[in-house]
Amino acid sequence: MKILYRVANAKVGLPVMPRNEKDPARQFGNLRGARSVLSKRIANIRIGMRELINSFNPVQVTTNAKKYVYELDADRYNQVNLFIQRLLYKELLDSESGQYSSLFWLIRNLAIAYEDGTDDALQSAKNMAQPDIVGDELSEQMRSIQIEQIQFSPAYQRRVGLVYARVFNEMKGLTDSSKTDLAETLARGMANGEGIRQITKDVLARVDVVESRAWRIARTEILNAYRTASWDETDELNKDVYGDSEWQMRELWWSALSPTTRISHAK
């Protein structure tokens, strides 16, 4: 089997190569956009949690240390849980029910990344499908494929839809665990008789953790969407164009070797 290698500018006969070794997938701008959107949503969560905490009117009890008594029966606790769930579902999932919705805020960024990965895979394939290498027929077949044909195909829509659903489920897992964490932090502060200021400080510190974990998911999955699209489209082209030939495209890994790169990946 003859192999055409693809690495993720472009020159005739060569695959699409990174213009910036620190941003081989060309997603820095996309990542900045996602970070900006997430920051605004986390700010809304902070505002909502502050309002919730301030809605309590504790009674101050003077003992050896200043303590506060809160009225938090089972009904009130359920209301608190429901408020936090609705707040997080709205800001992290764009969903009131927790079910997948096309309104999910991260879809736009995932779509950009997936489209870029598909486009790079197709352009690389066209660049390498030279008549003097693969023959006139295969070269013409590859060069006749347009990105619009791919993007509107059922296969493409199915593949990108799977990416959306998978990332949504990952974010939902974070959202549900964060709801429990924030509710427990709030209830624990009340049970310990802490003041509004201290409870607010503790709860907002947990919101910072939510932001960190949500950003890790967003950043990782945007880059994964690019890579997944590249792999998916390479497989499709191998099947549709090179399936009955002696040619196959393969990929070479290009690492940004960033400070967070795993040692095993760098090696």
CSV table of C-alpha atoms in Angstrom, one decimal:
chain,number,residue,atom,x,y,z
A,1,MET,CA,0.0,0.0,0.0
A,2,LYS,CA,1.3,3.5,-0.9
A,3,ILE,CA,0.8,6.1,1.7
A,4,LEU,CA,0.3,9.8,1.5
A,5,TYR,CA,1.2,11.4,4.8
A,6,ARG,CA,-0.8,14.3,6.2
A,7,VAL,CA,0.3,16.7,8.9
A,8,ALA,CA,-1.8,19.4,10.5
A,9,ASN,CA,0.6,27.9,3.9
A,10,ALA,CA,-0.3,24.9,2.0
A,11,LYS,CA,1.8,24.3,-1.1
A,12,VAL,CA,1.0,22.2,-4.0
A,13,GLY,CA,2.0,18.6,-3.3
A,14,LEU,CA,2.3,19.2,0.4
A,15,PRO,CA,-0.2,18.8,3.3
A,16,VAL,CA,-1.5,21.8,5.3
A,17,MET,CA,1.2,22.7,7.8
A,18,PRO,CA,0.9,24.8,10.9
A,19,ARG,CA,1.8,28.4,10.5
A,20,ASN,CA,2.4,28.7,14.2
A,21,GLU,CA,3.9,25.8,16.1
A,22,LYS,CA,2.3,26.9,19.3
A,23,ASP,CA,-1.1,26.9,17.6
A,24,PRO,CA,-1.0,24.0,15.1
A,25,ALA,CA,-4.8,23.7,14.9
A,26,ARG,CA,-5.3,27.5,14.4
A,27,GLN,CA,-7.8,27.7,17.2
A,28,PHE,CA,-6.3,30.5,19.4
A,29,GLY,CA,-8.9,33.0,18.2
A,30,ASN,CA,-11.7,30.4,18.6
A,31,LEU,CA,-10.5,29.6,22.1
A,32,ARG,CA,-10.4,33.3,23.0
A,33,GLY,CA,-14.0,33.7,21.9
A,34,ALA,CA,-15.1,30.7,24.0
A,35,ARG,CA,-13.1,32.0,27.0
A,36,SER,CA,-14.9,35.4,26.8
A,37,VAL,CA,-18.3,33.8,26.6
A,38,LEU,CA,-17.6,31.5,29.5
A,39,SER,CA,-16.3,34.4,31.7
A,40,LYS,CA,-19.6,36.3,31.2
A,41,ARG,CA,-21.6,33.2,32.1
A,42,ILE,CA,-19.5,32.6,35.2
A,43,ALA,CA,-20.0,36.2,36.2
A,44,ASN,CA,-23.8,35.7,36.0
A,45,ILE,CA,-23.4,32.6,38.2
A,46,ARG,CA,-21.5,34.7,40.8
A,47,ILE,CA,-24.3,37.4,40.7
A,48,GLY,CA,-27.0,34.7,41.1
A,49,MET,CA,-25.3,33.1,44.1
A,50,ARG,CA,-24.7,36.4,45.8
A,51,GLU,CA,-28.4,37.2,45.4
A,52,LEU,CA,-29.4,33.9,46.8
A,53,ILE,CA,-27.1,34.2,49.8
A,54,ASN,CA,-28.3,37.7,50.5
A,55,SER,CA,-31.9,36.6,50.5
A,56,PHE,CA,-31.3,34.9,53.9
A,57,ASN,CA,-31.9,36.9,57.0
A,58,PRO,CA,-30.0,35.2,59.8
A,59,VAL,CA,-30.5,36.0,63.5
A,60,GLN,CA,-27.3,36.9,65.3
A,61,VAL,CA,-26.6,35.0,68.5
A,62,THR,CA,-23.9,36.2,70.8
A,63,THR,CA,-21.9,33.5,72.6
A,64,ASN,CA,-18.2,33.2,73.0
A,65,ALA,CA,-18.0,33.9,69.3
A,66,LYS,CA,-20.5,35.7,67.0
A,67,LYS,CA,-22.9,33.1,65.5
A,68,TYR,CA,-25.8,33.3,63.2
A,69,VAL,CA,-29.0,31.2,63.0
A,70,TYR,CA,-30.6,30.6,59.6
A,71,GLU,CA,-34.1,29.3,58.9
A,72,LEU,CA,-33.4,26.4,56.5
A,73,ASP,CA,-36.0,23.7,56.6
A,74,ALA,CA,-36.4,20.9,54.1
A,75,ASP,CA,-38.7,23.0,51.8
A,76,ARG,CA,-36.3,25.9,51.8
A,77,TYR,CA,-33.3,23.6,51.2
A,78,ASN,CA,-35.1,22.1,48.2
A,79,GLN,CA,-35.8,25.6,46.9
A,80,VAL,CA,-32.1,26.5,47.2
A,81,ASN,CA,-31.1,23.4,45.3
A,82,LEU,CA,-33.6,24.1,42.6
A,83,PHE,CA,-32.4,27.7,42.3
A,84,ILE,CA,-28.8,26.6,41.9
A,85,GLN,CA,-29.7,24.0,39.4
A,86,ARG,CA,-31.6,26.4,37.2
A,87,LEU,CA,-28.8,29.0,37.4
A,88,LEU,CA,-26.1,26.5,36.4
A,89,TYR,CA,-28.3,24.8,33.7
A,90,LYS,CA,-29.0,28.2,32.2
A,91,GLU,CA,-25.4,29.5,32.2
A,92,LEU,CA,-23.5,26.3,31.5
A,93,LEU,CA,-25.9,24.3,29.4
A,94,ASP,CA,-28.5,26.8,28.0
A,95,SER,CA,-31.1,24.2,29.1
A,96,GLU,CA,-33.8,24.3,31.7
A,97,SER,CA,-34.2,20.5,31.8
A,98,GLY,CA,-30.6,19.4,31.5
A,99,GLN,CA,-31.4,17.8,28.2
A,100,TYR,CA,-29.3,18.4,25.1
A,101,SER,CA,-30.3,21.5,23.1
A,102,SER,CA,-29.0,23.2,20.0
A,103,LEU,CA,-28.8,26.4,22.1
A,104,PHE,CA,-25.8,25.0,24.0
A,105,TRP,CA,-23.3,27.9,24.0
A,106,LEU,CA,-20.2,25.9,23.1
A,107,ILE,CA,-21.7,24.5,19.9
A,108,ARG,CA,-20.6,27.6,17.9
A,109,ASN,CA,-16.9,27.1,18.9
A,110,LEU,CA,-17.1,23.3,18.4
A,111,ALA,CA,-18.6,23.9,14.9
A,112,ILE,CA,-15.8,26.3,14.0
A,113,ALA,CA,-13.1,23.8,15.1
A,114,TYR,CA,-14.7,20.9,13.4
A,115,GLU,CA,-15.1,22.8,10.1
A,116,ASP,CA,-11.5,23.9,10.3
A,117,GLY,CA,-10.3,20.4,10.8
A,118,THR,CA,-12.4,19.1,7.9
A,119,ASP,CA,-11.2,21.9,5.6
A,120,ASP,CA,-7.6,21.3,6.4
A,121,ALA,CA,-8.0,17.5,5.8
A,122,LEU,CA,-9.6,18.1,2.5
A,123,GLN,CA,-7.1,20.8,1.4
A,124,SER,CA,-4.2,18.5,2.4
A,125,ALA,CA,-5.8,15.7,0.4
A,126,LYS,CA,-6.2,17.9,-2.7
A,127,ASN,CA,-2.6,19.2,-2.4
A,128,MET,CA,-1.2,15.7,-2.3
A,129,ALA,CA,-3.4,14.2,-4.9
A,130,GLN,CA,-1.1,15.2,-7.8
A,131,PRO,CA,-1.7,13.5,-11.2
A,132,ASP,CA,1.9,12.4,-11.5
A,133,ILE,CA,1.6,10.7,-8.1
A,134,VAL,CA,-1.9,9.2,-7.8
A,135,GLY,CA,-2.9,9.3,-11.5
A,136,ASP,CA,-5.2,11.6,-13.4
A,137,GLU,CA,-8.5,9.9,-12.4
A,138,LEU,CA,-7.9,9.9,-8.6
A,139,SER,CA,-6.5,13.4,-8.8
A,140,GLU,CA,-9.5,14.8,-10.6
A,141,GLN,CA,-11.9,13.0,-8.3
A,142,MET,CA,-10.2,14.4,-5.2
A,143,ARG,CA,-10.0,17.9,-6.6
A,144,SER,CA,-13.7,18.0,-7.6
A,145,ILE,CA,-14.8,17.7,-3.9
A,146,GLN,CA,-16.0,20.9,-2.4
A,147,ILE,CA,-16.1,21.7,1.3
A,148,GLU,CA,-19.7,22.7,1.0
A,149,GLN,CA,-20.6,19.2,-0.3
A,150,ILE,CA,-19.1,17.7,2.8
A,151,GLN,CA,-20.6,20.1,5.3
A,152,PHE,CA,-24.2,19.5,4.0
A,153,SER,CA,-23.8,15.8,3.8
A,154,PRO,CA,-25.7,13.5,6.2
A,155,ALA,CA,-22.5,11.8,7.2
A,156,TYR,CA,-20.9,15.2,8.2
A,157,GLN,CA,-24.0,16.3,10.2
A,158,ARG,CA,-24.1,13.0,12.0
A,159,ARG,CA,-20.4,13.1,12.9
A,160,VAL,CA,-20.5,16.7,14.2
A,161,GLY,CA,-23.7,16.0,16.0
A,162,LEU,CA,-22.0,13.2,18.0
A,163,VAL,CA,-19.3,15.7,19.0
A,164,TYR,CA,-21.9,18.2,20.2
A,165,ALA,CA,-23.8,15.6,22.2
A,166,ARG,CA,-20.7,14.2,23.8
A,167,VAL,CA,-19.3,17.5,24.9
A,168,PHE,CA,-22.8,18.6,26.2
A,169,ASN,CA,-22.9,15.4,28.4
A,170,GLU,CA,-19.4,16.1,29.7
A,171,MET,CA,-20.5,19.7,30.6
A,172,LYS,CA,-23.7,18.4,32.2
A,173,GLY,CA,-21.7,16.1,34.4
A,174,LEU,CA,-19.7,19.1,35.6
A,175,THR,CA,-22.9,21.1,36.1
A,176,ASP,CA,-24.6,18.5,38.2
A,177,SER,CA,-21.6,17.9,40.4
A,178,SER,CA,-21.1,21.7,40.8
A,179,LYS,CA,-24.7,22.1,41.8
A,180,THR,CA,-24.2,19.7,44.7
A,181,ASP,CA,-20.9,21.3,45.7
A,182,LEU,CA,-22.4,24.8,45.8
A,183,ALA,CA,-25.5,23.7,47.7
A,184,GLU,CA,-23.4,21.8,50.3
A,185,THR,CA,-21.0,24.7,50.7
A,186,LEU,CA,-23.9,27.0,51.4
A,187,ALA,CA,-25.7,24.7,53.7
A,188,ARG,CA,-22.5,23.9,55.7
A,189,GLY,CA,-21.8,27.6,56.2
A,190,MET,CA,-25.3,28.1,57.6
A,191,ALA,CA,-25.1,25.0,59.8
A,192,ASN,CA,-21.8,26.4,61.2
A,193,GLY,CA,-23.4,29.7,62.0
A,194,GLU,CA,-21.2,31.7,59.7
A,195,GLY,CA,-22.0,35.2,58.6
A,196,ILE,CA,-23.2,36.2,55.1
A,197,ARG,CA,-19.8,37.6,54.2
A,198,GLN,CA,-17.9,34.4,55.0
A,199,ILE,CA,-20.5,32.1,53.3
A,200,THR,CA,-20.4,34.3,50.2
A,201,LYS,CA,-16.6,34.1,50.2
A,202,ASP,CA,-16.6,30.3,50.5
A,203,VAL,CA,-19.3,29.8,47.8
A,204,LEU,CA,-17.6,32.1,45.3
A,205,ALA,CA,-14.4,30.3,45.8
A,206,ARG,CA,-16.3,27.1,44.7
A,207,VAL,CA,-17.6,29.1,41.7
A,208,ASP,CA,-14.0,29.7,40.8
A,209,VAL,CA,-13.5,25.9,40.7
A,210,VAL,CA,-16.5,25.6,38.4
A,211,GLU,CA,-15.0,28.1,36.1
A,212,SER,CA,-11.6,26.4,36.0
A,213,ARG,CA,-13.2,23.0,35.3
A,214,ALA,CA,-15.6,24.4,32.7
A,215,TRP,CA,-12.8,26.1,30.8
A,216,ARG,CA,-10.7,22.9,30.9
A,217,ILE,CA,-13.6,21.1,29.2
A,218,ALA,CA,-14.1,23.9,26.7
A,219,ARG,CA,-10.5,24.2,25.7
A,220,THR,CA,-9.9,20.5,25.5
A,221,GLU,CA,-13.0,19.8,23.5
A,222,ILE,CA,-12.5,22.6,21.0
A,223,LEU,CA,-9.1,21.2,20.1
A,224,ASN,CA,-10.5,17.6,20.1
A,225,ALA,CA,-13.2,18.7,17.7
A,226,TYR,CA,-10.5,19.9,15.2
A,227,ARG,CA,-8.5,16.7,15.5
A,228,THR,CA,-11.7,14.5,15.3
A,229,ALA,CA,-12.8,16.3,12.2
A,230,SER,CA,-9.3,15.8,10.6
A,231,TRP,CA,-9.4,12.1,11.4
A,232,ASP,CA,-13.0,11.6,10.3
A,233,GLU,CA,-12.5,13.4,7.0
A,234,THR,CA,-9.3,11.5,6.3
A,235,ASP,CA,-11.1,8.2,6.9
A,236,GLU,CA,-14.0,9.3,4.6
A,237,LEU,CA,-11.7,10.4,1.8
A,238,ASN,CA,-9.7,7.1,2.1
A,239,LYS,CA,-13.0,5.2,1.8
A,240,ASP,CA,-14.7,7.3,-0.9
A,241,VAL,CA,-11.7,8.2,-3.1
A,242,TYR,CA,-8.9,5.8,-2.4
A,243,GLY,CA,-11.0,2.8,-1.4
A,244,ASP,CA,-10.3,0.8,-4.5
A,245,SER,CA,-6.8,2.1,-5.1
A,246,GLU,CA,-3.4,1.3,-3.8
A,247,TRP,CA,-3.3,4.7,-2.0
A,248,GLN,CA,-4.2,5.6,1.5
A,249,MET,CA,-3.7,8.8,3.5
A,250,ARG,CA,-2.2,8.7,7.0
A,251,GLU,CA,-1.6,11.4,9.6
A,252,LEU,CA,1.5,12.5,11.4
A,253,TRP,CA,1.2,14.0,14.9
A,254,TRP,CA,2.3,17.6,15.4
A,255,SER,CA,2.6,18.7,19.0
A,256,ALA,CA,2.7,22.3,20.2
A,257,LEU,CA,5.0,21.1,23.0
A,258,SER,CA,3.3,23.6,25.4
A,259,PRO,CA,4.0,23.7,29.1
A,260,THR,CA,1.0,21.5,29.7
A,261,THR,CA,1.9,18.8,27.2
A,262,ARG,CA,2.1,15.4,28.7
A,263,ILE,CA,5.6,13.9,28.7
A,264,SER,CA,4.3,10.8,27.0
A,265,HIS,CA,2.7,12.9,24.2
A,266,ALA,CA,5.9,14.9,23.8
A,267,LYS,CA,8.0,11.8,23.4
